[in-house]
PDB file of C-alpha atoms and ligand atoms in Angstrom:
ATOM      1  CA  UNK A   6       3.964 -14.152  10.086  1.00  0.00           C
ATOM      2  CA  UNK A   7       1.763 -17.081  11.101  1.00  0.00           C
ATOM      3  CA  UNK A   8       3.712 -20.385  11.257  1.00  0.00           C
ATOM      4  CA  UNK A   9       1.435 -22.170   9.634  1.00  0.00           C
ATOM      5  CA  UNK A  10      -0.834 -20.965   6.659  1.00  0.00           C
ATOM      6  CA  UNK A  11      -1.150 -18.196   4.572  1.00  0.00           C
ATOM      7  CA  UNK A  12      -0.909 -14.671   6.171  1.00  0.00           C
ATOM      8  CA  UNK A  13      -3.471 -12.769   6.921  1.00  0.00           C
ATOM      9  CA  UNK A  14      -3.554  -9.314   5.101  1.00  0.00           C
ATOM     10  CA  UNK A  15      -5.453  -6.169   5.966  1.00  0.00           C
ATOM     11  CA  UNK A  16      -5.342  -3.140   3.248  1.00  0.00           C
ATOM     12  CA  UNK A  17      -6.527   0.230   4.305  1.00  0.00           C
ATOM     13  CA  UNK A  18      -7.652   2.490   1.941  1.00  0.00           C
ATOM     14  CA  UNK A  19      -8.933   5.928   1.489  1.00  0.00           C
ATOM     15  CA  UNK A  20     -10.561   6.043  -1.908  1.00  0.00           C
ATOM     16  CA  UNK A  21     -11.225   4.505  -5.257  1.00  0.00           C
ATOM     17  CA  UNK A  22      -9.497   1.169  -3.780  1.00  0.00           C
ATOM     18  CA  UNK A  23      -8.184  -0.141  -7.496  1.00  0.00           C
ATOM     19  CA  UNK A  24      -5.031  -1.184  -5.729  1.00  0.00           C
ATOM     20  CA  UNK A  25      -7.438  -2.894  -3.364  1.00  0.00           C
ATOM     21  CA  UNK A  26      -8.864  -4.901  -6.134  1.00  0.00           C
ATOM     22  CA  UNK A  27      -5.612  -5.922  -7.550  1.00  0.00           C
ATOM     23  CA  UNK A  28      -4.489  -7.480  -4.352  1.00  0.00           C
ATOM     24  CA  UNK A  29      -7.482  -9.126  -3.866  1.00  0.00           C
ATOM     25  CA  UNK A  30      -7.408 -10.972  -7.187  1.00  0.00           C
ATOM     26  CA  UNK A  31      -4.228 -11.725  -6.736  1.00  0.00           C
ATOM     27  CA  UNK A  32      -4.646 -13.243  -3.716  1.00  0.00           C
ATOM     28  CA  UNK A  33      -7.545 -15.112  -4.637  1.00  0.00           C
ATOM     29  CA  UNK A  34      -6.224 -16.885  -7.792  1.00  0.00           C
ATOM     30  CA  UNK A  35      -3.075 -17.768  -6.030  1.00  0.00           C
ATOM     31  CA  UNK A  36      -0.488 -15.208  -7.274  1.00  0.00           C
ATOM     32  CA  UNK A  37      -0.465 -14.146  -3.571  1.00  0.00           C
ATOM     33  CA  UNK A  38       0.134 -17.017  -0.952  1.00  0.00           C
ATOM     34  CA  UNK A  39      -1.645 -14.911   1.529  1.00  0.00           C
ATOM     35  CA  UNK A  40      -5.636 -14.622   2.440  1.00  0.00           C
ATOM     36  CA  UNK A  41      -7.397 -10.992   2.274  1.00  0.00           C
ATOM     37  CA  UNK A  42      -9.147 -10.570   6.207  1.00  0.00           C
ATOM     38  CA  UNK A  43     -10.250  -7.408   6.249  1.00  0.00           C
ATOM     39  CA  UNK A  44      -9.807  -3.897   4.206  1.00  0.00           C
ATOM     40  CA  UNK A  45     -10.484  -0.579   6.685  1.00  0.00           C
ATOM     41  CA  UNK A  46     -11.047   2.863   5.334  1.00  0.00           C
ATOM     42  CA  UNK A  47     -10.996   6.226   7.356  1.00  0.00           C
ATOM     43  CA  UNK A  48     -13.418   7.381   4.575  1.00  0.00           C
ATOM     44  CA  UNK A  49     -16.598   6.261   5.083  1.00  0.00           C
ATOM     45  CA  UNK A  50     -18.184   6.888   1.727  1.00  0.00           C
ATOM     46  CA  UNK A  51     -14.484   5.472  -0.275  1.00  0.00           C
ATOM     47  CA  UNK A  52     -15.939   4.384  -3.766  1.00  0.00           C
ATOM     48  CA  UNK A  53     -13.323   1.558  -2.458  1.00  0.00           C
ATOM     49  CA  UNK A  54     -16.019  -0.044   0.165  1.00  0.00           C
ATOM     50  CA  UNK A  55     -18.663  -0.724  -2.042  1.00  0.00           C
ATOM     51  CA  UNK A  56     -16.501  -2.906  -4.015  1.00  0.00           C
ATOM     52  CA  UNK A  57     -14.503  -4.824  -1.583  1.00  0.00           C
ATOM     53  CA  UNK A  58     -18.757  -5.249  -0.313  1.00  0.00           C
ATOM     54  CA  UNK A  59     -19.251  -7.149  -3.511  1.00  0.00           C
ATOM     55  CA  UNK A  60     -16.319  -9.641  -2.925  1.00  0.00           C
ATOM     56  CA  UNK A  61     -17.554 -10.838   0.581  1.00  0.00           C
ATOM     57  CA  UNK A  62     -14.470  -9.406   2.443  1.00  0.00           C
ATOM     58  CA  UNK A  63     -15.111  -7.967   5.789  1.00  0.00           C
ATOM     59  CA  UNK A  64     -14.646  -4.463   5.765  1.00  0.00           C
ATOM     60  CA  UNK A  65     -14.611  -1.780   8.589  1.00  0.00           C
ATOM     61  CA  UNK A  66     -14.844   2.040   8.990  1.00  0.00           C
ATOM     62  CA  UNK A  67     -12.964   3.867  10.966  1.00  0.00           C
ATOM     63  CA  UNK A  68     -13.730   7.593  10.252  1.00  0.00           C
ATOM     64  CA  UNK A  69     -10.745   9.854  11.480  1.00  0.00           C
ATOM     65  CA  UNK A  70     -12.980  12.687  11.880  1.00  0.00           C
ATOM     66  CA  UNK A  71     -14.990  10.889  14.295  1.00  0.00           C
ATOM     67  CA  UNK A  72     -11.957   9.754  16.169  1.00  0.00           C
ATOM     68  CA  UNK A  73      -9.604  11.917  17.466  1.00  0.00           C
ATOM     69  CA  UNK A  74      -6.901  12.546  18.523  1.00  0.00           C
ATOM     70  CA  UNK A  75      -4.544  11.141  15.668  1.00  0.00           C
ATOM     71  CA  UNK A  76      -3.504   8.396  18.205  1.00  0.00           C
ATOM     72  CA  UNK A  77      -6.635   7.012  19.540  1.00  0.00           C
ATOM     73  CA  UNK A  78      -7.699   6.857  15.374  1.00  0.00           C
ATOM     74  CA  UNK A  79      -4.532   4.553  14.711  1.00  0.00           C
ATOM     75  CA  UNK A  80      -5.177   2.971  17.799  1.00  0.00           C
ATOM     76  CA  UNK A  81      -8.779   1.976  16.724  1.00  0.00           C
ATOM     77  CA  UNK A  82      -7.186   0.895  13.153  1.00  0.00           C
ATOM     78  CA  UNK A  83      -4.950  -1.315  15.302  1.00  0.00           C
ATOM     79  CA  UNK A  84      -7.485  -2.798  17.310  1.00  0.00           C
ATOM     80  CA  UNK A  85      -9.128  -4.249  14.045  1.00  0.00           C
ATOM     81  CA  UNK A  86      -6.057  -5.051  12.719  1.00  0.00           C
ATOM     82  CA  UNK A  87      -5.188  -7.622  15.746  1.00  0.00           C
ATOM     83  CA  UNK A  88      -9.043  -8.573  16.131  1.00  0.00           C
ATOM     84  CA  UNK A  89      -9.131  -9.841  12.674  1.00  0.00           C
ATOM     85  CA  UNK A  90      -4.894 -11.453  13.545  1.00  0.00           C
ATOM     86  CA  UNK A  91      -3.857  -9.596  10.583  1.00  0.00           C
ATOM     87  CA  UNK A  92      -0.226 -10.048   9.439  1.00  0.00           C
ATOM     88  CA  UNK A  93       0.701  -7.841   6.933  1.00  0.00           C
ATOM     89  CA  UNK A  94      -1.157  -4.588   6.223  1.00  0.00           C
ATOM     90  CA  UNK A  95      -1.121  -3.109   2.621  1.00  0.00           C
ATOM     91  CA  UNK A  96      -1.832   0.807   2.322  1.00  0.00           C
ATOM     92  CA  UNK A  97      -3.629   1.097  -0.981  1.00  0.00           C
ATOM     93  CA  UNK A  98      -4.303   4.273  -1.256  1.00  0.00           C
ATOM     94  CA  UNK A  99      -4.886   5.199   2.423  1.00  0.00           C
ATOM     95  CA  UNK A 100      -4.321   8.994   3.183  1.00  0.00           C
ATOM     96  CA  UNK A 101      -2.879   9.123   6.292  1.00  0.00           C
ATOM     97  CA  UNK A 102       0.431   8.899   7.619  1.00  0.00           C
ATOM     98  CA  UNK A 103       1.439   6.238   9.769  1.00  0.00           C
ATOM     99  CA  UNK A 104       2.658   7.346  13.345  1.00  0.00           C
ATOM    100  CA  UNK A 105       5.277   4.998  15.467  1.00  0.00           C
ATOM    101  CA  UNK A 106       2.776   2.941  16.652  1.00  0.00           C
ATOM    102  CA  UNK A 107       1.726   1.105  14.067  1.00  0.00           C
ATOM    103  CA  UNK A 108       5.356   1.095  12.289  1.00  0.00           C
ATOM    104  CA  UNK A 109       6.559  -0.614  15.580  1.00  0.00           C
ATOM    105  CA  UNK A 110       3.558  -3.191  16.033  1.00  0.00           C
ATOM    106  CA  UNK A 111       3.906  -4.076  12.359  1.00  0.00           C
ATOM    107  CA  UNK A 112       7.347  -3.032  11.268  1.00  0.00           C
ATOM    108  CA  UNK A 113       8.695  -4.459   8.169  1.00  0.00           C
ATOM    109  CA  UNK A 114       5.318  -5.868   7.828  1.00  0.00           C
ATOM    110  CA  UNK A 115       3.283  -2.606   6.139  1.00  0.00           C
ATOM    111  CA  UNK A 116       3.741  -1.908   2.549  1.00  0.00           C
ATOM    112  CA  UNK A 117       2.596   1.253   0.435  1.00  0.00           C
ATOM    113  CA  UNK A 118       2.296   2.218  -3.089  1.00  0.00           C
ATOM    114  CA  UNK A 119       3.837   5.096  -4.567  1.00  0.00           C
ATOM    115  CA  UNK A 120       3.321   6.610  -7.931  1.00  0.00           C
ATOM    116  CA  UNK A 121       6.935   7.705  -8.617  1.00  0.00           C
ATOM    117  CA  UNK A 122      10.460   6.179  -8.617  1.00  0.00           C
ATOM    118  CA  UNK A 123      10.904   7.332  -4.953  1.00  0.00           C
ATOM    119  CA  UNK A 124      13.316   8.886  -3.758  1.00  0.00           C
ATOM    120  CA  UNK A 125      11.895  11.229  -6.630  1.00  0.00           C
ATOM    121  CA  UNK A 126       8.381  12.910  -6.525  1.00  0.00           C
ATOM    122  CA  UNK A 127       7.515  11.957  -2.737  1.00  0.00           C
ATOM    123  CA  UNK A 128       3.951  13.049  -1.402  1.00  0.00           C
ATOM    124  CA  UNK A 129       0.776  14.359  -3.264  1.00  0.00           C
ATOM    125  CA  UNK A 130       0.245  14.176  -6.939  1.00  0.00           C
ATOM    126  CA  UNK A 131       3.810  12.365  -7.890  1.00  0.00           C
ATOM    127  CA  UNK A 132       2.257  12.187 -11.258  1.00  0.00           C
ATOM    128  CA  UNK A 133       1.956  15.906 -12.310  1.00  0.00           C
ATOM    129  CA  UNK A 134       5.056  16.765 -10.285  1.00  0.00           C
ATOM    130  CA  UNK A 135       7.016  14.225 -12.540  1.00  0.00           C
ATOM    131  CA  UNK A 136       5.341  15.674 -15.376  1.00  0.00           C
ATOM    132  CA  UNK A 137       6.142  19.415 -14.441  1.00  0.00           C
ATOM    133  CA  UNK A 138       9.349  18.210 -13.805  1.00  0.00           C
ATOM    134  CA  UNK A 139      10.093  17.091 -17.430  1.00  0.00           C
ATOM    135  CA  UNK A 140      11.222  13.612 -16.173  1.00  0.00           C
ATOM    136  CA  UNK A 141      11.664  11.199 -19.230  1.00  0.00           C
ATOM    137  CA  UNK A 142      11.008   8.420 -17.077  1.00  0.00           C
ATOM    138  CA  UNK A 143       8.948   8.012 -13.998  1.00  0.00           C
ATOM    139  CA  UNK A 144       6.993   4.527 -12.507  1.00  0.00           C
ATOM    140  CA  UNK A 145       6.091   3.289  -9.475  1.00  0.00           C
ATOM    141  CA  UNK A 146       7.497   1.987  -6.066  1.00  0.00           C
ATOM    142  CA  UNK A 147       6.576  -0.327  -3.379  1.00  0.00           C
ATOM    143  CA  UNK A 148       8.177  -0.238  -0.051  1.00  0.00           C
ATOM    144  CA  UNK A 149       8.038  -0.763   3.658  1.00  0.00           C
ATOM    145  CA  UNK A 150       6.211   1.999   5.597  1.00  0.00           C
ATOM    146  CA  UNK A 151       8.984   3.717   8.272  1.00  0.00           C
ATOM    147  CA  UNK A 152       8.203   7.063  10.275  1.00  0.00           C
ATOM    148  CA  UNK A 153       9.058   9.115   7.489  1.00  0.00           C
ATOM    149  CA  UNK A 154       6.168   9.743   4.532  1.00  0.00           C
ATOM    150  CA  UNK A 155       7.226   7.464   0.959  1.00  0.00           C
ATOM    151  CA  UNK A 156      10.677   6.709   2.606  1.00  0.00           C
ATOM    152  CA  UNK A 157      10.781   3.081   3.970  1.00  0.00           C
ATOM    153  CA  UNK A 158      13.508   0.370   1.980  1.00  0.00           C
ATOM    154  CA  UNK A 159      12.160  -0.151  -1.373  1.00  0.00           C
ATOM    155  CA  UNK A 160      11.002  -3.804  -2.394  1.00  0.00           C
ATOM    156  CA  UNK A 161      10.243  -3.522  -6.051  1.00  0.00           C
ATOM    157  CA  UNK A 162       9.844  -0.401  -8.735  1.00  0.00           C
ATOM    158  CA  UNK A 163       8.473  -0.391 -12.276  1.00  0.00           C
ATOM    159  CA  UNK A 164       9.077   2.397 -14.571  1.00  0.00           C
ATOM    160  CA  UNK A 165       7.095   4.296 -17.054  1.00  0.00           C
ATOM    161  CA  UNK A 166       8.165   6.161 -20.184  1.00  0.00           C
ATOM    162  CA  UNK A 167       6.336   9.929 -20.075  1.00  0.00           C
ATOM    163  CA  UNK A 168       5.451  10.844 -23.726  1.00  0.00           C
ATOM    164  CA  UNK A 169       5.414  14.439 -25.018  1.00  0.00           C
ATOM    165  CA  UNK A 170       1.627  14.552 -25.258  1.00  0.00           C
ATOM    166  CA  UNK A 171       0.874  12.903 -21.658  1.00  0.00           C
ATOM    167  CA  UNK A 172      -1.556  14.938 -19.254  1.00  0.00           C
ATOM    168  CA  UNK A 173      -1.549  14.361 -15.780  1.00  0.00           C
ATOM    169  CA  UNK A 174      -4.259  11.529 -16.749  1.00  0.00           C
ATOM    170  CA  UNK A 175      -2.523   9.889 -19.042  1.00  0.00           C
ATOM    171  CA  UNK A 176       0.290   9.192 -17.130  1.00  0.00           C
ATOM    172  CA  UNK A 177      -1.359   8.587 -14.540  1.00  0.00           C
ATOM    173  CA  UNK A 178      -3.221   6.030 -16.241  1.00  0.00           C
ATOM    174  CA  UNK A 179      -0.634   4.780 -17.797  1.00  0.00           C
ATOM    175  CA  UNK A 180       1.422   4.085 -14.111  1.00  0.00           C
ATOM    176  CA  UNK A 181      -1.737   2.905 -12.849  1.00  0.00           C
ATOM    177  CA  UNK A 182      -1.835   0.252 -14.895  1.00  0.00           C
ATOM    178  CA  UNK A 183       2.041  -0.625 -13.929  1.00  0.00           C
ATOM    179  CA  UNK A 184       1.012   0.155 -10.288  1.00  0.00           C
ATOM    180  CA  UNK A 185      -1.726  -2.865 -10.362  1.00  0.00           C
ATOM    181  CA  UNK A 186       0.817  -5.617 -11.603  1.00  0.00           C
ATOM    182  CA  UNK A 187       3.567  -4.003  -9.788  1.00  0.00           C
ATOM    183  CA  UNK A 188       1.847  -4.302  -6.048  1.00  0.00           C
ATOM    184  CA  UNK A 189       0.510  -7.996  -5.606  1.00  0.00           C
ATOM    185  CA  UNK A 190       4.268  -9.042  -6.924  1.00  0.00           C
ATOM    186  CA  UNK A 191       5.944  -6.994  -4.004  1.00  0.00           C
ATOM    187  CA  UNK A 192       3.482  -8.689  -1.618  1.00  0.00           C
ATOM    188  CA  UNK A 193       3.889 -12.632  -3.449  1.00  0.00           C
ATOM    189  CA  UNK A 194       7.854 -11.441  -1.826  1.00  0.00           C
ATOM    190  CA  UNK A 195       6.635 -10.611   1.560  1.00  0.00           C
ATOM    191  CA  UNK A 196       3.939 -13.227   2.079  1.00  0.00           C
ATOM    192  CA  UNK A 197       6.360 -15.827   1.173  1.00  0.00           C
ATOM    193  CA  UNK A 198       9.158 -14.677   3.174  1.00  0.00           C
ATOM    194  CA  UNK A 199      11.599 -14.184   0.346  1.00  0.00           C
ATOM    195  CA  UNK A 200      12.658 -10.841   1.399  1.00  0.00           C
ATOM    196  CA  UNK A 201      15.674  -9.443   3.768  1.00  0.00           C
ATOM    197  CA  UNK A 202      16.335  -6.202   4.865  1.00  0.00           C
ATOM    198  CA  UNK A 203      19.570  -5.198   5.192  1.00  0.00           C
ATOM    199  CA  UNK A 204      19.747  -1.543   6.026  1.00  0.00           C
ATOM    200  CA  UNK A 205      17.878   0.283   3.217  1.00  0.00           C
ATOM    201  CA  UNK A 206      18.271  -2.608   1.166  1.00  0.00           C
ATOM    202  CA  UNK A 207      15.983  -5.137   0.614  1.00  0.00           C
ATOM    203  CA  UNK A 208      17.123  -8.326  -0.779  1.00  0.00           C
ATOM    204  CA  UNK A 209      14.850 -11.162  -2.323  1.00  0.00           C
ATOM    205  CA  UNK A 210      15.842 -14.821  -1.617  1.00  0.00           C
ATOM    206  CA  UNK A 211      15.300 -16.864  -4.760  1.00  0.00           C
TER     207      UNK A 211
HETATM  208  C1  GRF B 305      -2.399   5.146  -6.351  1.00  0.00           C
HETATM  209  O1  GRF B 305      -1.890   5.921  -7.395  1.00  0.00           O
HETATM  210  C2  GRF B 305      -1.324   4.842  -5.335  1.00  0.00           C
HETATM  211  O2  GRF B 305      -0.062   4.719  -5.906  1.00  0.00           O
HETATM  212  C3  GRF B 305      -1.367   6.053  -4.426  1.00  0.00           C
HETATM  213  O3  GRF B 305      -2.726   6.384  -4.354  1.00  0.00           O
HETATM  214  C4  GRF B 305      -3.414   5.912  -5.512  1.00  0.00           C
HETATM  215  C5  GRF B 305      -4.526   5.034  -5.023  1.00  0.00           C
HETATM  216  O4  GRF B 305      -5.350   4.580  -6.054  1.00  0.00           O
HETATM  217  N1  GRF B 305      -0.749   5.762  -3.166  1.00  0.00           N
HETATM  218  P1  GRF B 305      -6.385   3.428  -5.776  1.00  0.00           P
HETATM  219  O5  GRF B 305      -7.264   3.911  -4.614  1.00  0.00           O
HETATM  220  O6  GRF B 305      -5.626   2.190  -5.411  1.00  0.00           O
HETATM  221  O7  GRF B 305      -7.178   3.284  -7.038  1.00  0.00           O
END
């Protein structure tokens, strides 16, 4: 974290990039003591992009079929990362998993977004698995990003009723919408160094 100022963040997405947009505003009406630098998609038509174009953030592709292997396409990420002194990276969305060496050159540092009250539902379409499931109650988690997929210490969660007649859209709608409030908070914690870790635990400093 810089010593002095606000930290720089870099989100990666994949996709539609709402997440993305949530962060953003936050950041730039002072929920989030932290500056977006850049947002980076492997995609490189993500609905996301055109967005984030809008806002006058700096974006960058990095197209993982274009780069290969898997390490020399996280080592590409990483470059941009460091060339634009990012400090804490956000996955919004971003459909790829992490390997060591960006947990290591960023550890406790990158946060993700989950769309279940992990340890439940980890992986693809949490929504409809929490549905099939019959769950009465399901939400959304943000964490720290380890080696293992949806896994790292959990910094904040939000839950969400399911209702009899929810779809997979509803609910998903419905956790979106928890997902968006939920997200910029967890990040407010880690830009202003309020949290600890302390094994899988992670603490918040008043
Ligand atoms: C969200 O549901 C997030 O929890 C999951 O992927 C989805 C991304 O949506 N990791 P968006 O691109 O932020 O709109």
């Amino acid at each position: 974290m810089p010593e002095i100022g606000r930290p720089r963040v870099g989100i990666l997405i994949s996709g539609r990039g709402s997440n993305m947009v949530a962060l953003i505003a936050a950041m730039r009406d002072g929920r989030v003591p932290a500056e977006p630098a850049i947002v980076i998609s492997n995609v490189p038509d993500a609905a996301g992009l055109a967005t984030v174009r809008e806002s006058g953030i700096e974006t960058a592709i990095v197209d993982h079929t274009a780069i290969k292997p898997r390490e020399a396409h996280e080592r590409a990420v990483l470059d941009v990362l460091k060339r634009q002194r990012v400090d804490i990276v956000c996955l919004a969305g971003y459909m790829r998993r992490l390997s060591p060496l960006m947990v290591e050159a960023f550890r406790g540092r990158v946060l993700n977004i989950h769309p279940a009250l992990l340890p439940s539902f980890p992986g693809l379409d949490a929504q409809e698995a929490a549905l099939h499931y019959g769950v009465k109650v399901t939400g959304c988690t943000v964490h720290l990003v380890d080696e293992q997929v949806d896994h790292g210490p959990i910094i904040l969660q939000a839950t969400v009723p399911v209702e009899d007649d929810d779809t997979v859209l509803t609910l998903s709608a419905r956790i979106l919408e928890q997902e968006h409030a939920l997200y910029p908070k967890a990040l407010a914690l880690v830009a202003d160094g309020r949290i600890e870790i302390v094994g899988r635990r992670v603490l918040v400093r008043i």
